[in-house]
Amino acid sequence: LKYEPQALGLRAELEASFECTVDLIKGDQGAFEVCVDSSLIFSKLALKRFPKYAEIVFAIKTDRVCS
């Protein structure tokens, strides 16, 4: 529930941008990750910050995956 506002906001942005359905899965230990078809797009644990909605949309549109 701690990150629920960010997760809900990002879900709304993604659903509006891509006309898709977004599943939210509760994580552990401060995890906030975004995956598309099992590919990691963003990891709060790795980057130590929350994503900006626009950067997630851009990453998906350009097929950018975290390494």
mmCIF file with all atom_site columns, N, CA and C in Angstrom:
data_model
loop_
_atom_site.group_PDB
_atom_site.id
_atom_site.type_symbol
_atom_site.label_atom_id
_atom_site.label_alt_id
_atom_site.label_comp_id
_atom_site.label_asym_id
_atom_site.label_entity_id
_atom_site.label_seq_id
_atom_site.pdbx_PDB_ins_code
_atom_site.Cartn_x
_atom_site.Cartn_y
_atom_site.Cartn_z
_atom_site.occupancy
_atom_site.B_iso_or_equiv
_atom_site.pdbx_formal_charge
_atom_site.auth_seq_id
_atom_site.auth_comp_id
_atom_site.auth_asym_id
_atom_site.auth_atom_id
_atom_site.pdbx_PDB_model_num
ATOM 1   N N  . LEU A 1 1  ? 0.810  -1.203  0.000   1.00 0.00 ? 1  LEU A N  1
ATOM 2   C CA . LEU A 1 1  ? 0.000  0.000   0.000   1.00 0.00 ? 1  LEU A CA 1
ATOM 3   C C  . LEU A 1 1  ? 0.851  1.265   0.000   1.00 0.00 ? 1  LEU A C  1
ATOM 4   N N  . LYS A 1 2  ? 2.109  1.123   0.388   1.00 0.00 ? 2  LYS A N  1
ATOM 5   C CA . LYS A 1 2  ? 2.990  2.282   0.477   1.00 0.00 ? 2  LYS A CA 1
ATOM 6   C C  . LYS A 1 2  ? 3.171  2.957   -0.885  1.00 0.00 ? 2  LYS A C  1
ATOM 7   N N  . TYR A 1 3  ? 3.287  2.155   -1.941  1.00 0.00 ? 3  TYR A N  1
ATOM 8   C CA . TYR A 1 3  ? 3.526  2.702   -3.277  1.00 0.00 ? 3  TYR A CA 1
ATOM 9   C C  . TYR A 1 3  ? 2.273  2.677   -4.155  1.00 0.00 ? 3  TYR A C  1
ATOM 10  N N  . GLU A 1 4  ? 1.137  2.430   -3.536  1.00 0.00 ? 4  GLU A N  1
ATOM 11  C CA . GLU A 1 4  ? -0.093 2.308   -4.301  1.00 0.00 ? 4  GLU A CA 1
ATOM 12  C C  . GLU A 1 4  ? -0.425 3.547   -5.134  1.00 0.00 ? 4  GLU A C  1
ATOM 13  N N  . PRO A 1 5  ? -0.291 4.769   -4.610  1.00 0.00 ? 5  PRO A N  1
ATOM 14  C CA . PRO A 1 5  ? -0.604 5.939   -5.445  1.00 0.00 ? 5  PRO A CA 1
ATOM 15  C C  . PRO A 1 5  ? 0.256  6.012   -6.714  1.00 0.00 ? 5  PRO A C  1
ATOM 16  N N  . GLN A 1 6  ? 1.566  5.714   -6.582  1.00 0.00 ? 6  GLN A N  1
ATOM 17  C CA . GLN A 1 6  ? 2.437  5.729   -7.748  1.00 0.00 ? 6  GLN A CA 1
ATOM 18  C C  . GLN A 1 6  ? 2.057  4.619   -8.727  1.00 0.00 ? 6  GLN A C  1
ATOM 19  N N  . ALA A 1 7  ? 1.768  3.450   -8.205  1.00 0.00 ? 7  ALA A N  1
ATOM 20  C CA . ALA A 1 7  ? 1.403  2.317   -9.054  1.00 0.00 ? 7  ALA A CA 1
ATOM 21  C C  . ALA A 1 7  ? 0.095  2.581   -9.791  1.00 0.00 ? 7  ALA A C  1
ATOM 22  N N  . LEU A 1 8  ? -0.887 3.125   -9.103  1.00 0.00 ? 8  LEU A N  1
ATOM 23  C CA . LEU A 1 8  ? -2.171 3.414   -9.738  1.00 0.00 ? 8  LEU A CA 1
ATOM 24  C C  . LEU A 1 8  ? -2.035 4.508   -10.794 1.00 0.00 ? 8  LEU A C  1
ATOM 25  N N  . GLY A 1 9  ? -1.226 5.521   -10.502 1.00 0.00 ? 9  GLY A N  1
ATOM 26  C CA . GLY A 1 9  ? -1.006 6.590   -11.473 1.00 0.00 ? 9  GLY A CA 1
ATOM 27  C C  . GLY A 1 9  ? -0.300 6.088   -12.718 1.00 0.00 ? 9  GLY A C  1
ATOM 28  N N  . LEU A 1 10 ? 0.714  5.250   -12.523 1.00 0.00 ? 10 LEU A N  1
ATOM 29  C CA . LEU A 1 10 ? 1.436  4.696   -13.664 1.00 0.00 ? 10 LEU A CA 1
ATOM 30  C C  . LEU A 1 10 ? 0.536  3.768   -14.470 1.00 0.00 ? 10 LEU A C  1
ATOM 31  N N  . ARG A 1 11 ? -0.268 2.970   -13.790 1.00 0.00 ? 11 ARG A N  1
ATOM 32  C CA . ARG A 1 11 ? -1.200 2.088   -14.505 1.00 0.00 ? 11 ARG A CA 1
ATOM 33  C C  . ARG A 1 11 ? -2.149 2.901   -15.372 1.00 0.00 ? 11 ARG A C  1
ATOM 34  N N  . ALA A 1 12 ? -2.696 3.974   -14.835 1.00 0.00 ? 12 ALA A N  1
ATOM 35  C CA . ALA A 1 12 ? -3.616 4.816   -15.606 1.00 0.00 ? 12 ALA A CA 1
ATOM 36  C C  . ALA A 1 12 ? -2.919 5.412   -16.824 1.00 0.00 ? 12 ALA A C  1
ATOM 37  N N  . GLU A 1 13 ? -1.682 5.876   -16.642 1.00 0.00 ? 13 GLU A N  1
ATOM 38  C CA . GLU A 1 13 ? -0.917 6.449   -17.752 1.00 0.00 ? 13 GLU A CA 1
ATOM 39  C C  . GLU A 1 13 ? -0.652 5.408   -18.838 1.00 0.00 ? 13 GLU A C  1
ATOM 40  N N  . LEU A 1 14 ? -0.257 4.214   -18.444 1.00 0.00 ? 14 LEU A N  1
ATOM 41  C CA . LEU A 1 14 ? 0.040  3.159   -19.417 1.00 0.00 ? 14 LEU A CA 1
ATOM 42  C C  . LEU A 1 14 ? -1.216 2.687   -20.145 1.00 0.00 ? 14 LEU A C  1
ATOM 43  N N  . GLU A 1 15 ? -2.293 2.532   -19.409 1.00 0.00 ? 15 GLU A N  1
ATOM 44  C CA . GLU A 1 15 ? -3.537 2.095   -20.050 1.00 0.00 ? 15 GLU A CA 1
ATOM 45  C C  . GLU A 1 15 ? -4.036 3.139   -21.039 1.00 0.00 ? 15 GLU A C  1
ATOM 46  N N  . ALA A 1 16 ? -3.865 4.411   -20.719 1.00 0.00 ? 16 ALA A N  1
ATOM 47  C CA . ALA A 1 16 ? -4.280 5.476   -21.633 1.00 0.00 ? 16 ALA A CA 1
ATOM 48  C C  . ALA A 1 16 ? -3.348 5.559   -22.844 1.00 0.00 ? 16 ALA A C  1
ATOM 49  N N  . SER A 1 17 ? -2.060 5.371   -22.626 1.00 0.00 ? 17 SER A N  1
ATOM 50  C CA . SER A 1 17 ? -1.082 5.499   -23.714 1.00 0.00 ? 17 SER A CA 1
ATOM 51  C C  . SER A 1 17 ? -1.095 4.325   -24.684 1.00 0.00 ? 17 SER A C  1
ATOM 52  N N  . PHE A 1 18 ? -1.385 3.136   -24.174 1.00 0.00 ? 18 PHE A N  1
ATOM 53  C CA . PHE A 1 18 ? -1.262 1.932   -24.996 1.00 0.00 ? 18 PHE A CA 1
ATOM 54  C C  . PHE A 1 18 ? -2.565 1.164   -25.185 1.00 0.00 ? 18 PHE A C  1
ATOM 55  N N  . GLU A 1 19 ? -3.660 1.671   -24.625 1.00 0.00 ? 19 GLU A N  1
ATOM 56  C CA . GLU A 1 19 ? -4.950 0.990   -24.710 1.00 0.00 ? 19 GLU A CA 1
ATOM 57  C C  . GLU A 1 19 ? -4.787 -0.488  -24.367 1.00 0.00 ? 19 GLU A C  1
ATOM 58  N N  . CYS A 1 20 ? -4.257 -0.724  -23.161 1.00 0.00 ? 20 CYS A N  1
ATOM 59  C CA . CYS A 1 20 ? -3.978 -2.077  -22.703 1.00 0.00 ? 20 CYS A CA 1
ATOM 60  C C  . CYS A 1 20 ? -4.496 -2.236  -21.278 1.00 0.00 ? 20 CYS A C  1
ATOM 61  N N  . THR A 1 21 ? -4.342 -3.428  -20.761 1.00 0.00 ? 21 THR A N  1
ATOM 62  C CA . THR A 1 21 ? -4.655 -3.705  -19.370 1.00 0.00 ? 21 THR A CA 1
ATOM 63  C C  . THR A 1 21 ? -3.340 -3.909  -18.630 1.00 0.00 ? 21 THR A C  1
ATOM 64  N N  . VAL A 1 22 ? -3.193 -3.276  -17.495 1.00 0.00 ? 22 VAL A N  1
ATOM 65  C CA . VAL A 1 22 ? -1.967 -3.361  -16.705 1.00 0.00 ? 22 VAL A CA 1
ATOM 66  C C  . VAL A 1 22 ? -2.281 -4.091  -15.410 1.00 0.00 ? 22 VAL A C  1
ATOM 67  N N  . ASP A 1 23 ? -1.490 -5.113  -15.108 1.00 0.00 ? 23 ASP A N  1
ATOM 68  C CA . ASP A 1 23 ? -1.631 -5.855  -13.863 1.00 0.00 ? 23 ASP A CA 1
ATOM 69  C C  . ASP A 1 23 ? -0.682 -5.296  -12.821 1.00 0.00 ? 23 ASP A C  1
ATOM 70  N N  . LEU A 1 24 ? -1.182 -5.084  -11.612 1.00 0.00 ? 24 LEU A N  1
ATOM 71  C CA . LEU A 1 24 ? -0.339 -4.656  -10.500 1.00 0.00 ? 24 LEU A CA 1
ATOM 72  C C  . LEU A 1 24 ? -0.101 -5.866  -9.603  1.00 0.00 ? 24 LEU A C  1
ATOM 73  N N  . ILE A 1 25 ? 1.165  -6.113  -9.286  1.00 0.00 ? 25 ILE A N  1
ATOM 74  C CA . ILE A 1 25 ? 1.525  -7.239  -8.440  1.00 0.00 ? 25 ILE A CA 1
ATOM 75  C C  . ILE A 1 25 ? 2.298  -6.698  -7.256  1.00 0.00 ? 25 ILE A C  1
ATOM 76  N N  . LYS A 1 26 ? 1.809  -6.992  -6.058  1.00 0.00 ? 26 LYS A N  1
ATOM 77  C CA . LYS A 1 26 ? 2.455  -6.486  -4.845  1.00 0.00 ? 26 LYS A CA 1
ATOM 78  C C  . LYS A 1 26 ? 3.838  -7.104  -4.716  1.00 0.00 ? 26 LYS A C  1
ATOM 79  N N  . GLY A 1 27 ? 4.836  -6.237  -4.455  1.00 0.00 ? 27 GLY A N  1
ATOM 80  C CA . GLY A 1 27 ? 6.213  -6.696  -4.298  1.00 0.00 ? 27 GLY A CA 1
ATOM 81  C C  . GLY A 1 27 ? 6.656  -6.674  -2.854  1.00 0.00 ? 27 GLY A C  1
ATOM 82  N N  . ASP A 1 28 ? 7.926  -6.934  -2.641  1.00 0.00 ? 28 ASP A N  1
ATOM 83  C CA . ASP A 1 28 ? 8.526  -6.962  -1.308  1.00 0.00 ? 28 ASP A CA 1
ATOM 84  C C  . ASP A 1 28 ? 9.643  -5.938  -1.200  1.00 0.00 ? 28 ASP A C  1
ATOM 85  N N  . GLN A 1 29 ? 10.001 -5.584  0.007   1.00 0.00 ? 29 GLN A N  1
ATOM 86  C CA . GLN A 1 29 ? 11.210 -4.857  0.338   1.00 0.00 ? 29 GLN A CA 1
ATOM 87  C C  . GLN A 1 29 ? 11.456 -3.616  -0.503  1.00 0.00 ? 29 GLN A C  1
ATOM 88  N N  . GLY A 1 30 ? 10.424 -2.846  -0.764  1.00 0.00 ? 30 GLY A N  1
ATOM 89  C CA . GLY A 1 30 ? 10.591 -1.603  -1.502  1.00 0.00 ? 30 GLY A CA 1
ATOM 90  C C  . GLY A 1 30 ? 10.674 -1.758  -3.010  1.00 0.00 ? 30 GLY A C  1
ATOM 91  N N  . ALA A 1 31 ? 10.365 -2.933  -3.510  1.00 0.00 ? 31 ALA A N  1
ATOM 92  C CA . ALA A 1 31 ? 10.420 -3.158  -4.962  1.00 0.00 ? 31 ALA A CA 1
ATOM 93  C C  . ALA A 1 31 ? 9.321  -2.375  -5.658  1.00 0.00 ? 31 ALA A C  1
ATOM 94  N N  . PHE A 1 32 ? 9.663  -1.784  -6.776  1.00 0.00 ? 32 PHE A N  1
ATOM 95  C CA . PHE A 1 32 ? 8.695  -1.131  -7.662  1.00 0.00 ? 32 PHE A CA 1
ATOM 96  C C  . PHE A 1 32 ? 9.273  -1.327  -9.048  1.00 0.00 ? 32 PHE A C  1
ATOM 97  N N  . GLU A 1 33 ? 8.831  -2.387  -9.700  1.00 0.00 ? 33 GLU A N  1
ATOM 98  C CA . GLU A 1 33 ? 9.393  -2.760  -10.992 1.00 0.00 ? 33 GLU A CA 1
ATOM 99  C C  . GLU A 1 33 ? 8.319  -2.753  -12.064 1.00 0.00 ? 33 GLU A C  1
ATOM 100 N N  . VAL A 1 34 ? 8.739  -2.423  -13.267 1.00 0.00 ? 34 VAL A N  1
ATOM 101 C CA . VAL A 1 34 ? 7.848  -2.416  -14.411 1.00 0.00 ? 34 VAL A CA 1
ATOM 102 C C  . VAL A 1 34 ? 8.406  -3.402  -15.425 1.00 0.00 ? 34 VAL A C  1
ATOM 103 N N  . CYS A 1 35 ? 7.575  -4.380  -15.786 1.00 0.00 ? 35 CYS A N  1
ATOM 104 C CA . CYS A 1 35 ? 7.958  -5.390  -16.764 1.00 0.00 ? 35 CYS A CA 1
ATOM 105 C C  . CYS A 1 35 ? 6.954  -5.391  -17.904 1.00 0.00 ? 35 CYS A C  1
ATOM 106 N N  . VAL A 1 36 ? 7.442  -5.671  -19.091 1.00 0.00 ? 36 VAL A N  1
ATOM 107 C CA . VAL A 1 36 ? 6.584  -5.842  -20.255 1.00 0.00 ? 36 VAL A CA 1
ATOM 108 C C  . VAL A 1 36 ? 6.947  -7.185  -20.868 1.00 0.00 ? 36 VAL A C  1
ATOM 109 N N  . ASP A 1 37 ? 5.968  -8.071  -20.943 1.00 0.00 ? 37 ASP A N  1
ATOM 110 C CA . ASP A 1 37 ? 6.211  -9.418  -21.478 1.00 0.00 ? 37 ASP A CA 1
ATOM 111 C C  . ASP A 1 37 ? 7.448  -10.050 -20.844 1.00 0.00 ? 37 ASP A C  1
ATOM 112 N N  . SER A 1 38 ? 7.542  -9.983  -19.532 1.00 0.00 ? 38 SER A N  1
ATOM 113 C CA . SER A 1 38 ? 8.626  -10.568 -18.732 1.00 0.00 ? 38 SER A CA 1
ATOM 114 C C  . SER A 1 38 ? 9.969  -9.853  -18.863 1.00 0.00 ? 38 SER A C  1
ATOM 115 N N  . SER A 1 39 ? 10.049 -8.758  -19.613 1.00 0.00 ? 39 SER A N  1
ATOM 116 C CA . SER A 1 39 ? 11.285 -7.980  -19.721 1.00 0.00 ? 39 SER A CA 1
ATOM 117 C C  . SER A 1 39 ? 11.227 -6.813  -18.742 1.00 0.00 ? 39 SER A C  1
ATOM 118 N N  . LEU A 1 40 ? 12.260 -6.663  -17.947 1.00 0.00 ? 40 LEU A N  1
ATOM 119 C CA . LEU A 1 40 ? 12.321 -5.594  -16.962 1.00 0.00 ? 40 LEU A CA 1
ATOM 120 C C  . LEU A 1 40 ? 12.573 -4.261  -17.660 1.00 0.00 ? 40 LEU A C  1
ATOM 121 N N  . ILE A 1 41 ? 11.678 -3.312  -17.448 1.00 0.00 ? 41 ILE A N  1
ATOM 122 C CA . ILE A 1 41 ? 11.773 -1.977  -18.041 1.00 0.00 ? 41 ILE A CA 1
ATOM 123 C C  . ILE A 1 41 ? 12.316 -0.977  -17.027 1.00 0.00 ? 41 ILE A C  1
ATOM 124 N N  . PHE A 1 42 ? 11.927 -1.139  -15.759 1.00 0.00 ? 42 PHE A N  1
ATOM 125 C CA . PHE A 1 42 ? 12.353 -0.207  -14.716 1.00 0.00 ? 42 PHE A CA 1
ATOM 126 C C  . PHE A 1 42 ? 12.425 -0.944  -13.392 1.00 0.00 ? 42 PHE A C  1
ATOM 127 N N  . SER A 1 43 ? 13.442 -0.624  -12.588 1.00 0.00 ? 43 SER A N  1
ATOM 128 C CA . SER A 1 43 ? 13.577 -1.186  -11.247 1.00 0.00 ? 43 SER A CA 1
ATOM 129 C C  . SER A 1 43 ? 13.937 -0.086  -10.261 1.00 0.00 ? 43 SER A C  1
ATOM 130 N N  . LYS A 1 44 ? 13.042 0.179   -9.321  1.00 0.00 ? 44 LYS A N  1
ATOM 131 C CA . LYS A 1 44 ? 13.325 1.151   -8.265  1.00 0.00 ? 44 LYS A CA 1
ATOM 132 C C  . LYS A 1 44 ? 14.473 0.661   -7.393  1.00 0.00 ? 44 LYS A C  1
ATOM 133 N N  . LEU A 1 45 ? 14.567 -0.626  -7.183  1.00 0.00 ? 45 LEU A N  1
ATOM 134 C CA . LEU A 1 45 ? 15.653 -1.164  -6.366  1.00 0.00 ? 45 LEU A CA 1
ATOM 135 C C  . LEU A 1 45 ? 17.010 -0.889  -7.009  1.00 0.00 ? 45 LEU A C  1
ATOM 136 N N  . ALA A 1 46 ? 17.091 -1.005  -8.316  1.00 0.00 ? 46 ALA A N  1
ATOM 137 C CA . ALA A 1 46 ? 18.362 -0.773  -9.014  1.00 0.00 ? 46 ALA A CA 1
ATOM 138 C C  . ALA A 1 46 ? 18.695 0.714   -9.120  1.00 0.00 ? 46 ALA A C  1
ATOM 139 N N  . LEU A 1 47 ? 17.677 1.540   -9.393  1.00 0.00 ? 47 LEU A N  1
ATOM 140 C CA . LEU A 1 47 ? 17.917 2.965   -9.643  1.00 0.00 ? 47 LEU A CA 1
ATOM 141 C C  . LEU A 1 47 ? 17.700 3.855   -8.421  1.00 0.00 ? 47 LEU A C  1
ATOM 142 N N  . LYS A 1 48 ? 17.147 3.294   -7.356  1.00 0.00 ? 48 LYS A N  1
ATOM 143 C CA . LYS A 1 48 ? 16.937 4.026   -6.085  1.00 0.00 ? 48 LYS A CA 1
ATOM 144 C C  . LYS A 1 48 ? 16.006 5.224   -6.226  1.00 0.00 ? 48 LYS A C  1
ATOM 145 N N  . ARG A 1 49 ? 15.027 5.107   -7.128  1.00 0.00 ? 49 ARG A N  1
ATOM 146 C CA . ARG A 1 49 ? 14.055 6.201   -7.306  1.00 0.00 ? 49 ARG A CA 1
ATOM 147 C C  . ARG A 1 49 ? 12.821 5.653   -8.013  1.00 0.00 ? 49 ARG A C  1
ATOM 148 N N  . PHE A 1 50 ? 11.753 6.423   -7.926  1.00 0.00 ? 50 PHE A N  1
ATOM 149 C CA . PHE A 1 50 ? 10.545 6.077   -8.670  1.00 0.00 ? 50 PHE A CA 1
ATOM 150 C C  . PHE A 1 50 ? 10.675 6.557   -10.103 1.00 0.00 ? 50 PHE A C  1
ATOM 151 N N  . PRO A 1 51 ? 9.990  5.880   -11.010 1.00 0.00 ? 51 PRO A N  1
ATOM 152 C CA . PRO A 1 51 ? 10.044 6.318   -12.408 1.00 0.00 ? 51 PRO A CA 1
ATOM 153 C C  . PRO A 1 51 ? 9.138  7.508   -12.648 1.00 0.00 ? 51 PRO A C  1
ATOM 154 N N  . LYS A 1 52 ? 9.503  8.297   -13.625 1.00 0.00 ? 52 LYS A N  1
ATOM 155 C CA . LYS A 1 52 ? 8.585  9.306   -14.149 1.00 0.00 ? 52 LYS A CA 1
ATOM 156 C C  . LYS A 1 52 ? 7.713  8.563   -15.153 1.00 0.00 ? 52 LYS A C  1
ATOM 157 N N  . TYR A 1 53 ? 6.438  8.868   -15.168 1.00 0.00 ? 53 TYR A N  1
ATOM 158 C CA . TYR A 1 53 ? 5.525  8.145   -16.064 1.00 0.00 ? 53 TYR A CA 1
ATOM 159 C C  . TYR A 1 53 ? 5.995  8.216   -17.512 1.00 0.00 ? 53 TYR A C  1
ATOM 160 N N  . ALA A 1 54 ? 6.432  9.393   -17.939 1.00 0.00 ? 54 ALA A N  1
ATOM 161 C CA . ALA A 1 54 ? 6.845  9.572   -19.334 1.00 0.00 ? 54 ALA A CA 1
ATOM 162 C C  . ALA A 1 54 ? 8.039  8.692   -19.690 1.00 0.00 ? 54 ALA A C  1
ATOM 163 N N  . GLU A 1 55 ? 8.948  8.457   -18.743 1.00 0.00 ? 55 GLU A N  1
ATOM 164 C CA . GLU A 1 55 ? 10.116 7.632   -19.065 1.00 0.00 ? 55 GLU A CA 1
ATOM 165 C C  . GLU A 1 55 ? 9.718  6.170   -19.267 1.00 0.00 ? 55 GLU A C  1
ATOM 166 N N  . ILE A 1 56 ? 8.696  5.725   -18.572 1.00 0.00 ? 56 ILE A N  1
ATOM 167 C CA . ILE A 1 56 ? 8.231  4.349   -18.767 1.00 0.00 ? 56 ILE A CA 1
ATOM 168 C C  . ILE A 1 56 ? 7.550  4.227   -20.126 1.00 0.00 ? 56 ILE A C  1
ATOM 169 N N  . VAL A 1 57 ? 6.716  5.188   -20.474 1.00 0.00 ? 57 VAL A N  1
ATOM 170 C CA . VAL A 1 57 ? 6.068  5.182   -21.791 1.00 0.00 ? 57 VAL A CA 1
ATOM 171 C C  . VAL A 1 57 ? 7.133  5.198   -22.885 1.00 0.00 ? 57 VAL A C  1
ATOM 172 N N  . PHE A 1 58 ? 8.147  6.052   -22.754 1.00 0.00 ? 58 PHE A N  1
ATOM 173 C CA . PHE A 1 58 ? 9.222  6.132   -23.732 1.00 0.00 ? 58 PHE A CA 1
ATOM 174 C C  . PHE A 1 58 ? 9.983  4.805   -23.819 1.00 0.00 ? 58 PHE A C  1
ATOM 175 N N  . ALA A 1 59 ? 10.299 4.209   -22.683 1.00 0.00 ? 59 ALA A N  1
ATOM 176 C CA . ALA A 1 59 ? 11.035 2.947   -22.676 1.00 0.00 ? 59 ALA A CA 1
ATOM 177 C C  . ALA A 1 59 ? 10.262 1.853   -23.402 1.00 0.00 ? 59 ALA A C  1
ATOM 178 N N  . ILE A 1 60 ? 8.975  1.810   -23.189 1.00 0.00 ? 60 ILE A N  1
ATOM 179 C CA . ILE A 1 60 ? 8.150  0.799   -23.853 1.00 0.00 ? 60 ILE A CA 1
ATOM 180 C C  . ILE A 1 60 ? 8.086  1.073   -25.360 1.00 0.00 ? 60 ILE A C  1
ATOM 181 N N  . LYS A 1 61 ? 7.885  2.318   -25.728 1.00 0.00 ? 61 LYS A N  1
ATOM 182 C CA . LYS A 1 61 ? 7.786  2.649   -27.157 1.00 0.00 ? 61 LYS A CA 1
ATOM 183 C C  . LYS A 1 61 ? 9.086  2.399   -27.909 1.00 0.00 ? 61 LYS A C  1
ATOM 184 N N  . THR A 1 62 ? 10.220 2.520   -27.223 1.00 0.00 ? 62 THR A N  1
ATOM 185 C CA . THR A 1 62 ? 11.517 2.336   -27.887 1.00 0.00 ? 62 THR A CA 1
ATOM 186 C C  . THR A 1 62 ? 12.147 0.990   -27.563 1.00 0.00 ? 62 THR A C  1
ATOM 187 N N  . ASP A 1 63 ? 11.380 0.113   -26.941 1.00 0.00 ? 63 ASP A N  1
ATOM 188 C CA . ASP A 1 63 ? 11.856 -1.238  -26.592 1.00 0.00 ? 63 ASP A CA 1
ATOM 189 C C  . ASP A 1 63 ? 13.122 -1.217  -25.745 1.00 0.00 ? 63 ASP A C  1
ATOM 190 N N  . ARG A 1 64 ? 13.235 -0.204  -24.898 1.00 0.00 ? 64 ARG A N  1
ATOM 191 C CA . ARG A 1 64 ? 14.410 -0.107  -24.023 1.00 0.00 ? 64 ARG A CA 1
ATOM 192 C C  . ARG A 1 64 ? 14.190 -0.985  -22.780 1.00 0.00 ? 64 ARG A C  1
ATOM 193 N N  . VAL A 1 65 ? 15.135 -1.835  -22.505 1.00 0.00 ? 65 VAL A N  1
ATOM 194 C CA . VAL A 1 65 ? 15.046 -2.757  -21.371 1.00 0.00 ? 65 VAL A CA 1
ATOM 195 C C  . VAL A 1 65 ? 16.223 -2.479  -20.442 1.00 0.00 ? 65 VAL A C  1
ATOM 196 N N  . CYS A 1 66 ? 15.979 -2.564  -19.123 1.00 0.00 ? 66 CYS A N  1
ATOM 197 C CA . CYS A 1 66 ? 17.054 -2.381  -18.150 1.00 0.00 ? 66 CYS A CA 1
ATOM 198 C C  . CYS A 1 66 ? 18.084 -3.476  -18.322 1.00 0.00 ? 66 CYS A C  1
ATOM 199 N N  . SER A 1 67 ? 19.332 -3.108  -18.119 1.00 0.00 ? 67 SER A N  1
ATOM 200 C CA . SER A 1 67 ? 20.385 -4.132  -18.195 1.00 0.00 ? 67 SER A CA 1
ATOM 201 C C  . SER A 1 67 ? 20.971 -4.386  -16.822 1.00 0.00 ? 67 SER A C  1
#
